[in-house]
CSV table of C-alpha atoms in Angstrom, one decimal:
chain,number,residue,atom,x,y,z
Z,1,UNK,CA,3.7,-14.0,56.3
Z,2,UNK,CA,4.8,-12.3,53.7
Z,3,UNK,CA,4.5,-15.4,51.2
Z,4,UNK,CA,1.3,-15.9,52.4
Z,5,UNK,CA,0.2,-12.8,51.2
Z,6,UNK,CA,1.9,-12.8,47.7
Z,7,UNK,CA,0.6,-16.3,47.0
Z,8,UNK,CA,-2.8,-15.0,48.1
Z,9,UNK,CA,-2.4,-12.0,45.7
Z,10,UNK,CA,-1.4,-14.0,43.3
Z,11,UNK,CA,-4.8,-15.8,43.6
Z,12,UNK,CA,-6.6,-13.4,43.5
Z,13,UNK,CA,-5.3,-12.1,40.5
Z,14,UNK,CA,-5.6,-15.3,38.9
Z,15,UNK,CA,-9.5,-15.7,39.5
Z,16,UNK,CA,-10.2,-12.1,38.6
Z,17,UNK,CA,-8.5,-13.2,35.3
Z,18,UNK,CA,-10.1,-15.9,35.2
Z,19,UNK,CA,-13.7,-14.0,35.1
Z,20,UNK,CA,-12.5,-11.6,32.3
Z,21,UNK,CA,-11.6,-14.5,30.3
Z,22,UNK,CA,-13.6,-14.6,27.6
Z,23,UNK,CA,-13.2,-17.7,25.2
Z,24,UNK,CA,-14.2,-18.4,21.4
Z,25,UNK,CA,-14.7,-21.2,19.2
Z,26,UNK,CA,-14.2,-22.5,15.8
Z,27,UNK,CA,-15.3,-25.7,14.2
Z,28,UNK,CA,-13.9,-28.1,12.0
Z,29,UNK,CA,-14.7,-30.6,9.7
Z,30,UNK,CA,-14.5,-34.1,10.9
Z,31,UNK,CA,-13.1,-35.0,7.2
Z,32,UNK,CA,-10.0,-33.2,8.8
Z,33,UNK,CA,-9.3,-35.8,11.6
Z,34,UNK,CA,-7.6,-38.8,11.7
Z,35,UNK,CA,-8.9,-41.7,13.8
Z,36,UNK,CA,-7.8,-45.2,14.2
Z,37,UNK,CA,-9.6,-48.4,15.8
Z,38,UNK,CA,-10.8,-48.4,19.3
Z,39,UNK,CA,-8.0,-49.4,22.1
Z,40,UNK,CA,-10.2,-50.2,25.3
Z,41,UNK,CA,-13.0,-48.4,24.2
Z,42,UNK,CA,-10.7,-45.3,23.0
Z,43,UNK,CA,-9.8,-44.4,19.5
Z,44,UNK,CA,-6.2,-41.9,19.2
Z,45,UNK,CA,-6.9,-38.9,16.6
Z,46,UNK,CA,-5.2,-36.5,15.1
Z,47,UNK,CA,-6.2,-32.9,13.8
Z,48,UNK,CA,-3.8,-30.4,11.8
Z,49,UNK,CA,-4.6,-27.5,10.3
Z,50,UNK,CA,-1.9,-25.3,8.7
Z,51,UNK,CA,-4.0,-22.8,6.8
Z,52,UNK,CA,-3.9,-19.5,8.2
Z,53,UNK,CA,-5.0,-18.3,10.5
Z,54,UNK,CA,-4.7,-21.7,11.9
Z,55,UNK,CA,-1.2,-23.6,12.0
Z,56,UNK,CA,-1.6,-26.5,14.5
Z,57,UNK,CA,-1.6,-30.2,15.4
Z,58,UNK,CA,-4.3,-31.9,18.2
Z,59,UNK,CA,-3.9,-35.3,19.6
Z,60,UNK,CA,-5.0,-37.1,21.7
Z,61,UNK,CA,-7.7,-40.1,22.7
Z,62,UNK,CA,-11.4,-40.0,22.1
Z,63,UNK,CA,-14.5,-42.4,23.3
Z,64,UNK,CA,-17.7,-42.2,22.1
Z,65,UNK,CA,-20.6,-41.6,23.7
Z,66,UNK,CA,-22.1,-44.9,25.5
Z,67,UNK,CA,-18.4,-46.4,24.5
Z,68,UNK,CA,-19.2,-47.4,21.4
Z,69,UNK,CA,-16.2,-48.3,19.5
Z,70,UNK,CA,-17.4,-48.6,16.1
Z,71,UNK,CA,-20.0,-45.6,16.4
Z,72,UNK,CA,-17.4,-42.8,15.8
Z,73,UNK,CA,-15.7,-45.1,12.8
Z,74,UNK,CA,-18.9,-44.8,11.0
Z,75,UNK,CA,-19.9,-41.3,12.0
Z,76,UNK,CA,-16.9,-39.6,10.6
Z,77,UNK,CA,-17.6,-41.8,7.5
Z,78,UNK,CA,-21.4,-40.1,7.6
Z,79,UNK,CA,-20.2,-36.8,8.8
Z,80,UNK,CA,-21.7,-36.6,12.1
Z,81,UNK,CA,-18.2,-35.6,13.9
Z,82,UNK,CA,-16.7,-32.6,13.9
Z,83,UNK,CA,-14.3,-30.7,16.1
Z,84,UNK,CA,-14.6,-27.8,18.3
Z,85,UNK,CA,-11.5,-25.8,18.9
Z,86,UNK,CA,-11.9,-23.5,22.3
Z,87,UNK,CA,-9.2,-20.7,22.2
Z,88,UNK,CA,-8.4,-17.1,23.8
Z,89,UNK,CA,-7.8,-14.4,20.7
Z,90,UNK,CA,-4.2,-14.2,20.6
Z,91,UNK,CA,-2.0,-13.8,17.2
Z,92,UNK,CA,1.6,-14.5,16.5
Z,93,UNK,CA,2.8,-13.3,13.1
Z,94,UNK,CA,4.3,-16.0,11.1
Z,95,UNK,CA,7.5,-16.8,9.4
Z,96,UNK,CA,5.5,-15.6,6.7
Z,97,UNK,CA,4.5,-12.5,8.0
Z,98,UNK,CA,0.9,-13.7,8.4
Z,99,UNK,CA,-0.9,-13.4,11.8
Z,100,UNK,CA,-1.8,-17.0,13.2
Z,101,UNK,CA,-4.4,-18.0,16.5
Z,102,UNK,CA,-2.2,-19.4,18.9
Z,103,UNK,CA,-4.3,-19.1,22.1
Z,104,UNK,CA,-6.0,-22.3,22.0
Z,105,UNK,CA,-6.6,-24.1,25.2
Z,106,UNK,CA,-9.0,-27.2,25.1
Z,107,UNK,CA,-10.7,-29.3,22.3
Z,108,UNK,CA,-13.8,-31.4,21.8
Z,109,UNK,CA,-14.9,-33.8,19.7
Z,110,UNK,CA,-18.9,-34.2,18.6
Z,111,UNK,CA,-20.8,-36.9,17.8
Z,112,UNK,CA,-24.1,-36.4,16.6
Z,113,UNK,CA,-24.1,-32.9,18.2
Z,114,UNK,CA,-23.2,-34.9,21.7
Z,115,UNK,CA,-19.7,-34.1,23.7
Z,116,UNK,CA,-17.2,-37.1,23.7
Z,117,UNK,CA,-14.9,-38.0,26.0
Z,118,UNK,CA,-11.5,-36.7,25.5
Z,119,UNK,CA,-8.2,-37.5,27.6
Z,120,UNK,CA,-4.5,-36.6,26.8
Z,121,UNK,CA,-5.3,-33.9,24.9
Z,122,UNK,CA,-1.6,-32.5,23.0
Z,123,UNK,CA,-1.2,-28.8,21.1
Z,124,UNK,CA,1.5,-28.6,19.0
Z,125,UNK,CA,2.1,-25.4,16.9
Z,126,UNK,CA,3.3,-26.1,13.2
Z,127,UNK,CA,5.5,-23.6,11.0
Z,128,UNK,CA,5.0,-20.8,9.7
Z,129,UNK,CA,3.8,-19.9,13.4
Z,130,UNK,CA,5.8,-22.4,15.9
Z,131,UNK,CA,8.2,-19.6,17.3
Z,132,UNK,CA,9.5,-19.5,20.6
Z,133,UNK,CA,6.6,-15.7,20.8
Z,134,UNK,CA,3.7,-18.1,19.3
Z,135,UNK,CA,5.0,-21.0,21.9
Z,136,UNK,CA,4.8,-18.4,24.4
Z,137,UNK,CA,1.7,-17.1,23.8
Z,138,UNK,CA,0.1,-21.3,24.0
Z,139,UNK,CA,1.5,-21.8,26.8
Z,140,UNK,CA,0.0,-18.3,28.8
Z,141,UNK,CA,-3.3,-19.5,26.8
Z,142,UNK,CA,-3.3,-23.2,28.4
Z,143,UNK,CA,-2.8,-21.6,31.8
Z,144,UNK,CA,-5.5,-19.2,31.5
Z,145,UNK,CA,-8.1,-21.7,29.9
Z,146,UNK,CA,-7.5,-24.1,32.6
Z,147,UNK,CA,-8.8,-21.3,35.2
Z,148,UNK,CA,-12.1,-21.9,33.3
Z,149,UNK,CA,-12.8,-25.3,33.9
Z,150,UNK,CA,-14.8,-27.1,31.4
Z,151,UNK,CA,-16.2,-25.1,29.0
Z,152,UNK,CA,-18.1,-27.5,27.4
Z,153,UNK,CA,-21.4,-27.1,28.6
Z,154,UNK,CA,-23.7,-24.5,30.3
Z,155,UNK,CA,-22.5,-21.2,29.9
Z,156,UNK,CA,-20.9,-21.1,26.4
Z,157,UNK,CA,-23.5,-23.3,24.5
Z,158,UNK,CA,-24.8,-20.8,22.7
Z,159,UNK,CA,-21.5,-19.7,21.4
Z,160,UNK,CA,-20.6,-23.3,20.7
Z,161,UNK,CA,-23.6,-24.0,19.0
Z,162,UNK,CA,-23.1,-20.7,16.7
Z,163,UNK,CA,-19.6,-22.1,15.8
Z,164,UNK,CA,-21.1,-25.7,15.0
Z,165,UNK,CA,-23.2,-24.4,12.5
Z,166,UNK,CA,-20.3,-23.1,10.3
Z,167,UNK,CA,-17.4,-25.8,10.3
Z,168,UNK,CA,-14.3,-25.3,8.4
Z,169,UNK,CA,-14.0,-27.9,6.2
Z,170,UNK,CA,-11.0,-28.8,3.1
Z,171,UNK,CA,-13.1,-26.7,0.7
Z,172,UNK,CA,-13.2,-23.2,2.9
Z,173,UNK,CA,-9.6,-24.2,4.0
Z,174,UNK,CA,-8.7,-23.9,0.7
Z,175,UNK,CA,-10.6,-20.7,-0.2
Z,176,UNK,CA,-9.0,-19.2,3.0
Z,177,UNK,CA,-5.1,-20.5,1.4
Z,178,UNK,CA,-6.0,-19.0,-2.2
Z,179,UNK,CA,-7.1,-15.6,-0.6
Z,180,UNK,CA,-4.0,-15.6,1.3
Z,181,UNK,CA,-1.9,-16.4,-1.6
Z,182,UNK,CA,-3.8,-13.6,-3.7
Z,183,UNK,CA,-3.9,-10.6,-1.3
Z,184,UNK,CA,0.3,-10.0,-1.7
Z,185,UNK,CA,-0.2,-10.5,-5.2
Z,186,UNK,CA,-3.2,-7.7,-4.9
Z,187,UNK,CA,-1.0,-5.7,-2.8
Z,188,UNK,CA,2.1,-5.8,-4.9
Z,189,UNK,CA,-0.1,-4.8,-8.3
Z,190,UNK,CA,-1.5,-1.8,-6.5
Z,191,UNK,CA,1.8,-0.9,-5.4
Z,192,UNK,CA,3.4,-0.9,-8.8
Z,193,UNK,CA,0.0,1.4,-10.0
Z,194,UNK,CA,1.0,3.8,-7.1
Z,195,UNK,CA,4.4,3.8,-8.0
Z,196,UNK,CA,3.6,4.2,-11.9
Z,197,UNK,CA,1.2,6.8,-11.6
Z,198,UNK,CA,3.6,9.1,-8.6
Z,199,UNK,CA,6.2,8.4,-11.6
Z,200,UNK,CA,4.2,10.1,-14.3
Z,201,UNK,CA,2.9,12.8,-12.0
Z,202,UNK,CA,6.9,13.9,-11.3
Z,203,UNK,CA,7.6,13.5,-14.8
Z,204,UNK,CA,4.4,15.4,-15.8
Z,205,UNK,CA,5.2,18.3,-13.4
Z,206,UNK,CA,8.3,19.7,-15.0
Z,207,UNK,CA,6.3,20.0,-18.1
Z,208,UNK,CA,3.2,22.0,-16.5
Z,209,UNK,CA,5.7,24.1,-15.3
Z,210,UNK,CA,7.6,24.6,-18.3
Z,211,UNK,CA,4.2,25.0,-20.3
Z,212,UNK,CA,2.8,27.3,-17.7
Z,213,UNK,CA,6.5,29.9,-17.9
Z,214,UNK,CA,6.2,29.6,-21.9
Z,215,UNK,CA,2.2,31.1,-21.7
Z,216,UNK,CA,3.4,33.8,-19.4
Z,217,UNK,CA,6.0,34.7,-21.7
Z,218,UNK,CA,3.8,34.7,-24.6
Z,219,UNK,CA,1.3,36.8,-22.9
Z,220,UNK,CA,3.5,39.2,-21.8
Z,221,UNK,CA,4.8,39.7,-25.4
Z,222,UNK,CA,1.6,40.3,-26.6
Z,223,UNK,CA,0.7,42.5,-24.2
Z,224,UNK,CA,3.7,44.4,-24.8
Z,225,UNK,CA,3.1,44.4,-28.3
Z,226,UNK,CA,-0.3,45.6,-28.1
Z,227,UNK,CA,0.9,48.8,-26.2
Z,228,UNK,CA,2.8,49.6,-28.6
Z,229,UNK,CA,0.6,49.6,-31.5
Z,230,UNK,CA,-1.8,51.7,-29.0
Z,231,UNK,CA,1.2,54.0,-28.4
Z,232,UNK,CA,1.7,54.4,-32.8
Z,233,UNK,CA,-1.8,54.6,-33.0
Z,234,UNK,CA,-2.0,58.1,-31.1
Z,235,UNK,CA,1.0,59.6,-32.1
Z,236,UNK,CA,0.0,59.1,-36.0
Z,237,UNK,CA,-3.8,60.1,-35.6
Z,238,UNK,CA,-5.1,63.5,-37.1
Z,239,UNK,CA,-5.2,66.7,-35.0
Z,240,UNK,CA,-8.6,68.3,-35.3
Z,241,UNK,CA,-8.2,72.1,-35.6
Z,242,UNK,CA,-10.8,73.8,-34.0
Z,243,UNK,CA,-13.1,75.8,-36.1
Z,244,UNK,CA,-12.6,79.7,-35.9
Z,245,UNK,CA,-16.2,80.8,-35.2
Z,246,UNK,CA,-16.3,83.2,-37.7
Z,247,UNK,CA,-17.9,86.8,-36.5
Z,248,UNK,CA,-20.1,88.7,-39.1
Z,249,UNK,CA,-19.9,92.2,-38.7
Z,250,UNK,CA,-23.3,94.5,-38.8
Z,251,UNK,CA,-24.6,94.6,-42.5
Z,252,UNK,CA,-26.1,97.9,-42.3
Z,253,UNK,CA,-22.5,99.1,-41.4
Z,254,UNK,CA,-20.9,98.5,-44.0
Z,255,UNK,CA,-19.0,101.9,-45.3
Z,256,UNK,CA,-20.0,101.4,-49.3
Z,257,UNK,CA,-23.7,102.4,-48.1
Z,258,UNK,CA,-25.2,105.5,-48.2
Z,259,UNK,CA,-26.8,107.0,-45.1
Z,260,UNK,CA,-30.0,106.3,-46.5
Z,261,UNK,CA,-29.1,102.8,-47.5
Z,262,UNK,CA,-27.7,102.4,-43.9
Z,263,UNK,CA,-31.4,103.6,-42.8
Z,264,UNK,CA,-33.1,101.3,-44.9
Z,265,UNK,CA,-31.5,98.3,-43.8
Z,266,UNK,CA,-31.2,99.2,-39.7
Z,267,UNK,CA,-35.1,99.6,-40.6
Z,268,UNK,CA,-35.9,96.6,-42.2
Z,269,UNK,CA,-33.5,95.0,-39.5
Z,270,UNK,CA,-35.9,95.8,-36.7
């Protein structure tokens, strides 16, 4: 009973992952396969990518649509193949300390915008990002897209058609290597200007403060001076004497007069 129920949870848990699983796709270019003649109506193909973020190897067998075995020979010559990588967004960081897709699940191959038929489909994961995490994380990533079903039709054509319109092909594979290559080089000359400028800020700092002591010095010397010349200044400067208000006495008093002089001039006074 007990079994019952934990392979029952376990079920459960399993299709309610299963709904929450939301896949994405990525074209490529079908000048990045490899095909060789028809066996039985099925050619074997190979697709590796080791740009990042993608660092992987697809094989497997393909038929054409109707069974053609010469349709998909000349297609890929006219460009009307591609590949259509379906994957769940997990990363693994390389050996190279780059992050890497590794959650891809299922493949298809186009011809003229149609679905072939593909059968023993093989992932393998290619270095910098073939660690036993990355190898890991496929494996989780093939079990959970197989919960799916086929994904190749009806619910995710829109999103499959988005991704058809914008294949990677050699050319963006190599603008996606040479931007890889360039932003440690972009990282490393920012760095050094970082580490240049923090220099000639610590250098620069002992001489502020050294420049900043000597002005206080110097302005408190001049300040001293300067109160001293204000202190010589007063001690050398003239005493005004105050003027003695001088009292005149009462001209008609004056003893050398006569008493009629006196009278005269207290009359001509009034």
């Amino acid at each position: 009973m007990k079994k019952l129920i934990v392979l029952l949870c376990l079920v459960f848990a399993a299709v309610c992952s299963a709904q929450t699983l939301e896949p994405e796709f990525q074209a490529f270019s079908g000048a990045l396969l490899k095909l060789k003649k028809a066996d039985k109506g099925y050619h074997k193909f190979r697709l590796t990518v080791d740009v990042a973020p993608w660092a992987f190897q697809a094989d497997g067998e393909v038929q054409a649509p109707g069974g053609d075995g010469d349709a998909l020979i000349t297609g890929l010559f006219d460009g009307d193949v591609y590949a259509m990588l379906a994957y769940v967004p997990s990363t693994a960081v390389g050996s190279d300390n780059k992050e890497y897709q590794v959650g891809f699940f299922d493949m298809m191959l186009y011809f003229e915008d149609e679905p072939t038929r593909i059968r023993n489909l093989r992932f393998k994961l290619l270095p910098p990002a073939n660690d036993e995490w990355a190898m890991g994380i496929l494996k989780d990533a093939l079990e959970s897209g197989s919960l799916l079903g086929n994904v190749w039709g009806g619910k995710y054509d829109k999103a499959i058609t988005r991704a058809s319109a914008d294949p990677l092909d050699k050319a963006k594979l190599r603008t996606l290597q040479k931007k890889a290559e360039k932003k440690p080089e972009e990282e490393a000359t920012i760095t050094t200007r970082k580490r240049r400028v923090e220099a000639s800020e610590e250098e620069a700092a002992p001489k502020k403060k050294k420049k900043k002591k000597v002005e206080a010095e110097e302005e408190s010397t001049m300040n001293k001076r300067k109160r001293r010349v204000d202190a010589a200044d007063e001690e050398t400067a003239p005493t005004k004497k105050k003027k003695k208000k001088k009292v005149s006495g009462d001209e008609c008093d004056d003893p050398s007069l006569s008493v009629k002089e006196k009278r005269r001039c207290q009359l001509k006074n009034k």
